[in-house]
Coordinates of C-alpha atoms in Angstrom, one line a residue:
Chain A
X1 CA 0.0 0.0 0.0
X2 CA 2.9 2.3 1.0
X3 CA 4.8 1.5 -1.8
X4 CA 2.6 2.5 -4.6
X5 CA 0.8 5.4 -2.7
X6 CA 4.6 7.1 -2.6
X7 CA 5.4 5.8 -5.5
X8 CA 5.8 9.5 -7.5
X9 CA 1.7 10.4 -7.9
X10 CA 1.0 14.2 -9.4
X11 CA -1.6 13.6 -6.5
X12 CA -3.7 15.9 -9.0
X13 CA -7.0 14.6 -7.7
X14 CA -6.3 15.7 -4.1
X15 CA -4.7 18.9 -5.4
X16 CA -8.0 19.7 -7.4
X17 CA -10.2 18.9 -4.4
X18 CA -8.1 21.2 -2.3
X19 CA -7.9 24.2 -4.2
X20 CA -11.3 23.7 -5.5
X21 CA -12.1 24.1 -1.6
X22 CA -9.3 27.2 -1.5
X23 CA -10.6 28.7 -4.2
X24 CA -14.0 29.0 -2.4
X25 CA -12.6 30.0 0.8
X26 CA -13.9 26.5 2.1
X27 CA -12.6 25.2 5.1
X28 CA -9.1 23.3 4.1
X29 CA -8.8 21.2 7.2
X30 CA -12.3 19.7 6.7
X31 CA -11.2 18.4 3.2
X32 CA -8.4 17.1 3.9
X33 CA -9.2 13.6 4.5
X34 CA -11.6 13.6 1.6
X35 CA -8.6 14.2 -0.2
X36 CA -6.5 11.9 1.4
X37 CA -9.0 8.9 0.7
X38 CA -9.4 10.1 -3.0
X39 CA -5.6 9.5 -3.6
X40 CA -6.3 6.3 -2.1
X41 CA -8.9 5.4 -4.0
X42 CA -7.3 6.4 -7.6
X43 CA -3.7 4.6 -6.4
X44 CA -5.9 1.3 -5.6
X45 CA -7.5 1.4 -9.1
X46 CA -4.1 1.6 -10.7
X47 CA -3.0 -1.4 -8.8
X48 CA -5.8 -3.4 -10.0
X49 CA -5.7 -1.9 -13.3
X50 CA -1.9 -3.0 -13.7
X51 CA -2.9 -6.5 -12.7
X52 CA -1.8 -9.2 -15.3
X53 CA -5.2 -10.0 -15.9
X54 CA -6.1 -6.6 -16.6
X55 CA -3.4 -4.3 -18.4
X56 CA -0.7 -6.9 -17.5
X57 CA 1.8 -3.5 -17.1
X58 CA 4.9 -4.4 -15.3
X59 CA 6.1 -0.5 -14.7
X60 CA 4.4 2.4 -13.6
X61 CA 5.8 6.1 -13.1
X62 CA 9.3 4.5 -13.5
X63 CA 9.3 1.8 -11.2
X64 CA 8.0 -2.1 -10.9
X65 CA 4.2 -1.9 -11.0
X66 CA 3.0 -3.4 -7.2
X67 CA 2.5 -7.0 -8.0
X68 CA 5.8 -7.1 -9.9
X69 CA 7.4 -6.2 -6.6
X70 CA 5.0 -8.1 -3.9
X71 CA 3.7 -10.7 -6.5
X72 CA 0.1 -11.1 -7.3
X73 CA -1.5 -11.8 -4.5
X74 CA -0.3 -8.9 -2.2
X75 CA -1.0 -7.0 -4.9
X76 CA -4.7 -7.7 -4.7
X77 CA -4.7 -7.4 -1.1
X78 CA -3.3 -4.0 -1.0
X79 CA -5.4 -2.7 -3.6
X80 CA -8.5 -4.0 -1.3
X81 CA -7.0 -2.6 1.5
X82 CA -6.4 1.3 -0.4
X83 CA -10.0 0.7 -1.2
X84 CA -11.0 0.2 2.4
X85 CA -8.5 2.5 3.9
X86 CA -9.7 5.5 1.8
X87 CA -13.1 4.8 3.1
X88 CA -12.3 4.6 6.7
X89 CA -9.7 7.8 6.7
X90 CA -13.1 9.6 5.0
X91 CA -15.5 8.3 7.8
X92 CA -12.2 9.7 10.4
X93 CA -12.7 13.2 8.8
X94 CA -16.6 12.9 10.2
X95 CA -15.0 13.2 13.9
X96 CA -15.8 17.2 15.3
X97 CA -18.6 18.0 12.7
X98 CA -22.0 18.2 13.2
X99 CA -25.2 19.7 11.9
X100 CA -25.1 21.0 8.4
X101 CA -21.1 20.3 8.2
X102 CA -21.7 17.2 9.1
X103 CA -24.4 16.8 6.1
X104 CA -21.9 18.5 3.7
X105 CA -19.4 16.2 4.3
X106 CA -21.6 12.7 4.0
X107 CA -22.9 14.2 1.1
X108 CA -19.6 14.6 -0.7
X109 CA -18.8 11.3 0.5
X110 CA -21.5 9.6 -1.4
X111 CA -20.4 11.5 -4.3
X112 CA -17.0 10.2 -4.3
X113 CA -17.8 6.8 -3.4
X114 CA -20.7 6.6 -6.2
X115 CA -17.5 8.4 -8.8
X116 CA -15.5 5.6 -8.1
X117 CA -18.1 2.9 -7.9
X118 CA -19.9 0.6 -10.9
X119 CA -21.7 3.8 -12.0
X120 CA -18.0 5.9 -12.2
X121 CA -14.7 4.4 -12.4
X122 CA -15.1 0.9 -11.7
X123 CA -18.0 0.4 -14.7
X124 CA -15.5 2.6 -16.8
X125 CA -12.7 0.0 -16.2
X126 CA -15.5 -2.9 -17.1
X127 CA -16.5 -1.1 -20.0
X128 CA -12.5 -0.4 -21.3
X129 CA -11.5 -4.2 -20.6
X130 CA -15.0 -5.2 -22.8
X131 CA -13.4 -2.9 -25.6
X132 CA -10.1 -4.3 -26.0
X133 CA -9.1 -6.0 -29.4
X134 CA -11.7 -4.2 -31.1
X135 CA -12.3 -1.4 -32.8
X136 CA -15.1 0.1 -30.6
X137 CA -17.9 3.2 -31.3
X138 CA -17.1 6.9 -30.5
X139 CA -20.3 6.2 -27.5
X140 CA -18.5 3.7 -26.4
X141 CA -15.1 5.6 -26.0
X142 CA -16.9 8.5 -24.7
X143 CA -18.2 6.7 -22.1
X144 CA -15.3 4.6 -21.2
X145 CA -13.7 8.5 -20.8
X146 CA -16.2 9.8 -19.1
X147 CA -16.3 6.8 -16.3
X148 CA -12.9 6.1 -15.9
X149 CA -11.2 9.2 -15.7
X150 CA -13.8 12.1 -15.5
X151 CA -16.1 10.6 -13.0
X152 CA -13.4 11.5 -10.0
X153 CA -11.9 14.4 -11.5
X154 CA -15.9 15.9 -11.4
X155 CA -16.5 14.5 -8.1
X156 CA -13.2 16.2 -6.6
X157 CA -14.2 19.6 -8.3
X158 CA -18.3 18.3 -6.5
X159 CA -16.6 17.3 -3.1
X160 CA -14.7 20.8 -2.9
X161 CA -17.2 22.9 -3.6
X162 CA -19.9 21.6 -1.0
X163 CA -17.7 21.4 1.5
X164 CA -17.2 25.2 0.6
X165 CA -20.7 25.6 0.5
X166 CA -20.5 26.7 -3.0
X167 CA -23.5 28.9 -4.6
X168 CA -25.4 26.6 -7.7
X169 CA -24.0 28.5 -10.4
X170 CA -20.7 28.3 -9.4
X171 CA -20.6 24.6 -8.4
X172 CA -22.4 24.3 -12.3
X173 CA -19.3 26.4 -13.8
X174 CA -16.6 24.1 -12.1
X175 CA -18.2 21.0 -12.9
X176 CA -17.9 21.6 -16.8
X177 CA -14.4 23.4 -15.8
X178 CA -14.2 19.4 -14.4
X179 CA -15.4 17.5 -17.1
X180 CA -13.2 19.2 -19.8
X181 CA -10.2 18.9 -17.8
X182 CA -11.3 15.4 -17.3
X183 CA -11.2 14.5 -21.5
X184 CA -8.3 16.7 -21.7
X185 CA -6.3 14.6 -19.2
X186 CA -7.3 11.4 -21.2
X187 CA -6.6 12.8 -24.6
X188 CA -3.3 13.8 -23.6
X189 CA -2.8 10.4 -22.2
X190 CA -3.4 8.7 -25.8
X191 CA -1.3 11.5 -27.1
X192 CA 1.6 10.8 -24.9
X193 CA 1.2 7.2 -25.3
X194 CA 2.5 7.4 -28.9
X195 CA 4.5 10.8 -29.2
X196 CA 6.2 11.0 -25.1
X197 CA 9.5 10.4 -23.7
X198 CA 9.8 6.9 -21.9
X199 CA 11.8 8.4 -19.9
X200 CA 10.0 11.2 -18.8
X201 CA 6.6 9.0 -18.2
X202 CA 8.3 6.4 -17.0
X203 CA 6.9 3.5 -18.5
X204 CA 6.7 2.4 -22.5
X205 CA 5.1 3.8 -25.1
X206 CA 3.1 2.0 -27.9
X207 CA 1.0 0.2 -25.2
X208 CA -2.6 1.4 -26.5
X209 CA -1.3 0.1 -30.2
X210 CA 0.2 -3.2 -29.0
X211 CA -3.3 -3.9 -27.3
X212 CA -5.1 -3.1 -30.3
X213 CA -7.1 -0.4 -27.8
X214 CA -9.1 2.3 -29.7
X215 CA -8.4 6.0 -28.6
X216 CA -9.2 9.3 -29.3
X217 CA -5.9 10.0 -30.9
X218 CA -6.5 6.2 -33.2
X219 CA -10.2 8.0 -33.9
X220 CA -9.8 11.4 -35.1
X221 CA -6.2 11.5 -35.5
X222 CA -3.1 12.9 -33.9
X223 CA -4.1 16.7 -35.2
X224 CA -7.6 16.6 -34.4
X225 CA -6.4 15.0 -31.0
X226 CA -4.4 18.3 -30.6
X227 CA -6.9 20.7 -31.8
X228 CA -9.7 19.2 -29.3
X229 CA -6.8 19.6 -26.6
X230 CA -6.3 23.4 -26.8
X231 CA -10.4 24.0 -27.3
X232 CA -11.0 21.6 -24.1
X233 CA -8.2 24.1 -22.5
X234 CA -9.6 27.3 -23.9
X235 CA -13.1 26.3 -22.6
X236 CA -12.5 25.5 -19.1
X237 CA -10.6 28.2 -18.3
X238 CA -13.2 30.9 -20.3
X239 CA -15.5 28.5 -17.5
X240 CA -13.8 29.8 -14.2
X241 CA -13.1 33.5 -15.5
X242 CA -17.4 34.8 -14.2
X243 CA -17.3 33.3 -11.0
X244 CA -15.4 36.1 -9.1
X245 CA -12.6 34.3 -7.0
X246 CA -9.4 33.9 -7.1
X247 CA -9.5 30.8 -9.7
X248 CA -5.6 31.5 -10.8
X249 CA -4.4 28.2 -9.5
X250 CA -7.6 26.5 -10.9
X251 CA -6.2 28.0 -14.5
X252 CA -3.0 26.7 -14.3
X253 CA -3.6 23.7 -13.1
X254 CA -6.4 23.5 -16.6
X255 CA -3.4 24.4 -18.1
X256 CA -1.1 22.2 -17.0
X257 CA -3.1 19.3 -17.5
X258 CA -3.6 20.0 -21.2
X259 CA 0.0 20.8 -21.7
X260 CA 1.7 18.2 -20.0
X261 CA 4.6 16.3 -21.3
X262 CA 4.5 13.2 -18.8
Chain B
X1 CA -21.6 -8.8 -8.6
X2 CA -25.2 -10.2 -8.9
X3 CA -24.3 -13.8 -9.5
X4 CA -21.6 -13.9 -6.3
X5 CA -24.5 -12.1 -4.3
X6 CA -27.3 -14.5 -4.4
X7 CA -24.9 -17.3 -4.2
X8 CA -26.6 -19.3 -1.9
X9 CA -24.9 -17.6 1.4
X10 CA -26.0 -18.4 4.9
X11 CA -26.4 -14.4 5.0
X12 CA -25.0 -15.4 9.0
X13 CA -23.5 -11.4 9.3
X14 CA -26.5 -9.8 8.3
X15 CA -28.7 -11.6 10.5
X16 CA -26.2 -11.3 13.6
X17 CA -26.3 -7.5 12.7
X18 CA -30.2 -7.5 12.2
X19 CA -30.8 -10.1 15.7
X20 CA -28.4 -7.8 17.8
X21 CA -30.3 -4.6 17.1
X22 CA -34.1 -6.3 17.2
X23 CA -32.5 -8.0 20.8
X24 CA -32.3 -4.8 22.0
X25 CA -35.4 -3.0 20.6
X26 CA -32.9 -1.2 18.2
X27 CA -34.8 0.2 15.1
X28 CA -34.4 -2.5 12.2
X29 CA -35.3 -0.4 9.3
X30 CA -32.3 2.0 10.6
X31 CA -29.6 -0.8 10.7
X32 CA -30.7 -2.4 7.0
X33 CA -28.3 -0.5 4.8
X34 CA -25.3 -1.7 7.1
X35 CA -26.2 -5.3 7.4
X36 CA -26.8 -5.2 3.3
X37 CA -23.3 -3.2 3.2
X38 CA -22.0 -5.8 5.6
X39 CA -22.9 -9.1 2.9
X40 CA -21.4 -7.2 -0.1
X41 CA -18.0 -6.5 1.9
X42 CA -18.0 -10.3 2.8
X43 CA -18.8 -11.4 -0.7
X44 CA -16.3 -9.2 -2.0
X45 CA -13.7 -10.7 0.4
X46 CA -15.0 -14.5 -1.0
X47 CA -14.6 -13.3 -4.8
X48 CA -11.1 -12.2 -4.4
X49 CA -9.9 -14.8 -1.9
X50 CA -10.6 -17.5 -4.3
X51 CA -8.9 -16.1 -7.5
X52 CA -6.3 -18.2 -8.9
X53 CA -3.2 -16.1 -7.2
X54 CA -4.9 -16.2 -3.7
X55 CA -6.5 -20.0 -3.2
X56 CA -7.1 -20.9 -6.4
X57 CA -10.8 -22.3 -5.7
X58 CA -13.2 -23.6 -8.2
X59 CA -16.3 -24.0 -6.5
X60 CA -18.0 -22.0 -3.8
X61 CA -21.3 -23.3 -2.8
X62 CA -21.8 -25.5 -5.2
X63 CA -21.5 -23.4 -7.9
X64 CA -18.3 -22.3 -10.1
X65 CA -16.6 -19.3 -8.0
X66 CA -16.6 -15.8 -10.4
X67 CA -13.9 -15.9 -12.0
X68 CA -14.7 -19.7 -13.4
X69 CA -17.8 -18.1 -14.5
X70 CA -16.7 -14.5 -15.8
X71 CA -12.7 -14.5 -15.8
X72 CA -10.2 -13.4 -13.4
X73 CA -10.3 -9.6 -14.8
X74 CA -14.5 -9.4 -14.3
X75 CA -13.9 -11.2 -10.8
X76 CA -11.2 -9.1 -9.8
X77 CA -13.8 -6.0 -10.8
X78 CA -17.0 -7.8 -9.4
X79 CA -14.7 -8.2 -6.3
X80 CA -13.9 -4.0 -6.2
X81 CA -17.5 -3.2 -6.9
X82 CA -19.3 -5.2 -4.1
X83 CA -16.6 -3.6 -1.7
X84 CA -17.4 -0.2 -3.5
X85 CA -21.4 -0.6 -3.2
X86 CA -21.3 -1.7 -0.1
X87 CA -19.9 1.5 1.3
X88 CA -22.4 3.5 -1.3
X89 CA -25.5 1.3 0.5
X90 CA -24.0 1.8 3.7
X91 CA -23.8 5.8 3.2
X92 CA -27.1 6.0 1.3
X93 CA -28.7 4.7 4.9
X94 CA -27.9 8.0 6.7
X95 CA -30.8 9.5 5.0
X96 CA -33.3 11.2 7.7
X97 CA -31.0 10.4 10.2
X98 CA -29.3 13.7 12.9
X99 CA -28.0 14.4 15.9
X100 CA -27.2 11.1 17.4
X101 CA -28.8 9.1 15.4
X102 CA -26.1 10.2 12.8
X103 CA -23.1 9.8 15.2
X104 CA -24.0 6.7 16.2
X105 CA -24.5 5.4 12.6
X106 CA -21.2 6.7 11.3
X107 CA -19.8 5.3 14.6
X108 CA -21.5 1.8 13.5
X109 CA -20.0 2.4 9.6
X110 CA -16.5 3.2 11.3
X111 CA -16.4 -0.2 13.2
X112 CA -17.9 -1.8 10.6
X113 CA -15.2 -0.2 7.9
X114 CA -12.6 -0.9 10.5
X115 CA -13.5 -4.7 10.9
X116 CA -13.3 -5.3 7.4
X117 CA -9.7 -3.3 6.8
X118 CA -5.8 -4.0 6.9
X119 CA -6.5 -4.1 11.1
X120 CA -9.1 -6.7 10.4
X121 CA -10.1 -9.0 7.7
X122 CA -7.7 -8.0 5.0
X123 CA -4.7 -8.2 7.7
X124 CA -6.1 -11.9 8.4
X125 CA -6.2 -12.4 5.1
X126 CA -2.3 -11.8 4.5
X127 CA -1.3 -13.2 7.2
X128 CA -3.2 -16.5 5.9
X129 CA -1.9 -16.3 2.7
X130 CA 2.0 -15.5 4.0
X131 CA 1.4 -18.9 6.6
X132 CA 0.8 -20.9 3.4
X133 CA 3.3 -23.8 2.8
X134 CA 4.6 -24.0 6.5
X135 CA 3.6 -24.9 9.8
X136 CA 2.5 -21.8 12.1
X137 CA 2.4 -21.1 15.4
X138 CA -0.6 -21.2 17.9
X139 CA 0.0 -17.2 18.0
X140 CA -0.1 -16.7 14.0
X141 CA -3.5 -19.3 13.8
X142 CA -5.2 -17.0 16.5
X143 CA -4.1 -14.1 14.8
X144 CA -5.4 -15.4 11.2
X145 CA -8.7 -16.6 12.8
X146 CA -9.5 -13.2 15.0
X147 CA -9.0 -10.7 12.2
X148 CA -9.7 -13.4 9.1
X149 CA -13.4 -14.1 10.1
X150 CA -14.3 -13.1 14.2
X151 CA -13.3 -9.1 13.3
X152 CA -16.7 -8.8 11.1
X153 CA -18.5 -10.8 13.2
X154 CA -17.9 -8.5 16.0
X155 CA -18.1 -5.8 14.0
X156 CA -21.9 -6.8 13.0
X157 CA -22.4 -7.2 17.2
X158 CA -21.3 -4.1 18.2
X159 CA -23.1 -2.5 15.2
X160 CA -26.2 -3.8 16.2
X161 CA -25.3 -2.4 19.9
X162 CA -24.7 0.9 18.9
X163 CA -27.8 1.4 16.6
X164 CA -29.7 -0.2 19.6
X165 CA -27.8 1.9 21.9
X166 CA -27.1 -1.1 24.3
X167 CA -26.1 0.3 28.0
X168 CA -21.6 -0.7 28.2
X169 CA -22.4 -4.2 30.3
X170 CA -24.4 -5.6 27.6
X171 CA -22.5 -4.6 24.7
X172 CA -19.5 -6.2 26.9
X173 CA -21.5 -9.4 26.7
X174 CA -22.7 -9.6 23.2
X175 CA -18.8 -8.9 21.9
X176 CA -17.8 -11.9 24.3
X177 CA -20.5 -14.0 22.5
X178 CA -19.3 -13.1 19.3
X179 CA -15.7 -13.8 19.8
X180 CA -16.4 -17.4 20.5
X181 CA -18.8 -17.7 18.2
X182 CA -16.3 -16.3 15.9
X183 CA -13.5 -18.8 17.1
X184 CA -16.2 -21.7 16.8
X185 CA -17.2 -20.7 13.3
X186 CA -13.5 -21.1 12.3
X187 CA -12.6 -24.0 13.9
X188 CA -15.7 -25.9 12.6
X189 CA -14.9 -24.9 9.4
X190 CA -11.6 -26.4 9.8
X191 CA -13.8 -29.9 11.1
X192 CA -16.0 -29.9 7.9
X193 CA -12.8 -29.7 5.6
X194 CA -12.6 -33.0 7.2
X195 CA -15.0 -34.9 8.0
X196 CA -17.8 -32.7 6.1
X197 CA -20.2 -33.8 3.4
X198 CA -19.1 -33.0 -0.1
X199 CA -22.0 -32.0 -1.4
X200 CA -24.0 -30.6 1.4
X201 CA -21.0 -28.0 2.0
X202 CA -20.9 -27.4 -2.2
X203 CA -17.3 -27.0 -2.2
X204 CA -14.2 -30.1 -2.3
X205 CA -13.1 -31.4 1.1
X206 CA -9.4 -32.2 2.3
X207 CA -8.4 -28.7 0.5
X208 CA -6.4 -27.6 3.9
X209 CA -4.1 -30.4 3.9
X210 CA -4.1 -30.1 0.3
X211 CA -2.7 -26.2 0.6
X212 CA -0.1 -28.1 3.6
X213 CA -2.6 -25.3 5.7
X214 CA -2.6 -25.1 9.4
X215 CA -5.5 -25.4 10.9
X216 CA -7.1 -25.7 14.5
X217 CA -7.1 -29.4 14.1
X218 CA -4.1 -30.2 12.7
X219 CA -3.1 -28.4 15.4
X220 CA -4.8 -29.9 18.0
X221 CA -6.2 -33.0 17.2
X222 CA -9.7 -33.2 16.3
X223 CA -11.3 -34.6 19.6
X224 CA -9.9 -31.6 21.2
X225 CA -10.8 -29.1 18.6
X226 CA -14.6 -30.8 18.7
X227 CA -14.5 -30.2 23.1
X228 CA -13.2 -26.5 22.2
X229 CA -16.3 -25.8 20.0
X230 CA -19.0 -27.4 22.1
X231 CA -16.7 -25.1 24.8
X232 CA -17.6 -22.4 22.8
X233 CA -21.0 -22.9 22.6
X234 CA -21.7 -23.1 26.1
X235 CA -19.7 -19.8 26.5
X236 CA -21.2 -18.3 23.8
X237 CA -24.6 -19.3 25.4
X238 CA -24.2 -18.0 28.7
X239 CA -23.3 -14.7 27.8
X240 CA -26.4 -14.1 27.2
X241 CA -28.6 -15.3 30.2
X242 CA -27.9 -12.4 32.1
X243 CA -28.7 -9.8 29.2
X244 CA -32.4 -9.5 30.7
X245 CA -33.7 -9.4 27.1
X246 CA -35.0 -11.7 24.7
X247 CA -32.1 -13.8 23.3
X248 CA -33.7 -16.9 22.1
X249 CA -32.5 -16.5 18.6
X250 CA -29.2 -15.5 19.5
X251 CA -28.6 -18.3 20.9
X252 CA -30.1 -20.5 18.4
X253 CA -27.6 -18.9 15.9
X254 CA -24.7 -19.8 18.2
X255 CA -26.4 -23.5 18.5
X256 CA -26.4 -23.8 14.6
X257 CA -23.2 -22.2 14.4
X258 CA -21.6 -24.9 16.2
X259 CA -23.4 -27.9 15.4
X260 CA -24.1 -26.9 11.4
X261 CA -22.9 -29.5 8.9
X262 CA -22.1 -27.5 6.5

């Protein structure tokens, strides 16, 4: 569990939650172990997802992936017990709220929990491992995109803004801020996988083509890909410029995302 | 997720969890969403425990095990999405509930979450699967047993306690009774891989000494593991005489737990 929680993360999820919060002028503290068990979360599902009867990947941000260290078996085990983990340092962050805090906080814990459940993430991952050797539908991709990667990145942007007690409107602007960064992030992903360093991402490119695995990039094309990347950019920033706080982190962090080279 | 589900289980946590609470004139309806939560977290833990790299088992209940049926990836994803949903169902039961009614359920989900975590089930779980291949000591077994299978068991106890909002002496008493029932459920577990009925228990016999697995009786001897459960029983038993509240089915469950054939 240790090993591939410190294994090198961006920790962008927990990053996004947290300033999301900031931004707001939210209450940090009381996010905090939302955003703790949301790093646990995502660094369980890429245990799992490096499995050898998933992705079969043996490296990950440069270094054995966690069952080519522990073997299988532990590997399993500590991505049941990130799962569990993430849950019960969430449930710890309950301890000193009450009333309508309290509320907040369950209800952004339902939010995350259903974002990485069978109706987020984990039917994401189902519906990518269904895809594989086949040339699948641009539905299909769409919603393997918007389960697997967008679902957590949305529910971040939720979690922080009801725990800042965010107005409608605004909460409604971040979440499309959230769901382009989201695509973005993926895009760049299938970009990277065939034009990044090896180095730099520390693990092999080529993997999407040696799978045979459809992408945005295998779609539309590596220009297209490119285009779609600056508009998604371009969009979510024009999204955070009306709501009237200090969103300068949010914008660079948009635009790192969609500019990143690892 | 479905087809592990409705599996055939003795649903034995649930119906600790559900007993406990109606015991004590605890409010059923508001306990429901943790005993259902409390059956996917076990199921979960049965998917995963039989996949080829942990025991390797083919049947469970009769009936294939999930990834016989649906492949290791879908098992190992089944296996995330019961533990997933059960939290969701779990959270999704704090609706209408405040003040301490809310603290005491997010008190229940804590013990409950706890229970099931790298300080309980999944830290039996490892140590289990690191004691395979050797003989362990008395210490190890015990330590295997308590967090492998009594640590939810209690947990479903002191859940119904705390929903029932049982006065210290009780809840004292009903963790006592669960602890040996939990011992006695292991141990007679252990018996059946012996001397058990094929195809009343649905799944191969002889597979401990197939694995070279320590067990209670190969430990003992299996005239003193048989005294240590009927032990058990009457232990179990008389912790609840002095509860002053109904207990007849409580004790029928610890009867059936220690005498069941299967």
């Amino acid at each position: 569990m240790k090993y591939s929680l410190f294994a090198g993360g961006k920790r962008l999820r927990p990053i996004l939650m947290i300033e999301t919060c900031r931004a707001l002028e939210g209450d940090v503290n009381v996010i905090m172990p939302l955003a703790l068990g949301m790093e646990m979360l995502h660094t369980y599902s890429l245990i799992h997802d490096d499995l050898p009867a998933m992705d079969n990947d043996d490296l990950r941000r440069g270094k054995p992936t966690n069952h080519k260290m522990f073997g299988e078996a532990t590997a399993i085990l500590a991505g049941d017990g990130l799962l569990n983990f993430g849950v019960e340092t969430m449930l710890q962050g309950t301890k000193g709220l009450s009333g309508e805090r309290l509320s907040n906080y369950i209800g952004a814990m339902k939010i995350i929990m259903s974002a990485s459940g069978i109706n987020g993430m984990i039917g994401g991952q189902v519906a990518d491992m269904l895809s594989e050797e086949r040339v699948i539908s641009l539905e299909e991709m769409d919603y393997i995109h918007l389960h697997k990667t967008s679902a957590l990145l949305e529910a971040c942007v939720q979690s922080g803004c009801i725990i800042a007690r965010a107005e409608p409107a605004t909460q409604g602007r971040l979440i499309s801020y959230s769901q382009r960064i989201g695509l973005a992030f993926q895009i760049v992903d299938d970009i990277l996988d065939i034009e990044g360093n090896e180095e730099e991402l520390g693990k092999p490119v080529g993997s999407d083509e040696k799978n045979h695995k459809s992408t945005f990039v295998s779609l539309y094309g590596m220009e297209a890909s490119k285009l779609k990347v600056a508009e998604l950019e371009h969009e979510a920033v024009g999204m955070l410029k009306p709501i009237g706080v200090n969103t300068n982190f949010l914008e660079k962090l948009a635009r790192y995302i969609c500019q990143r080279q690892k």
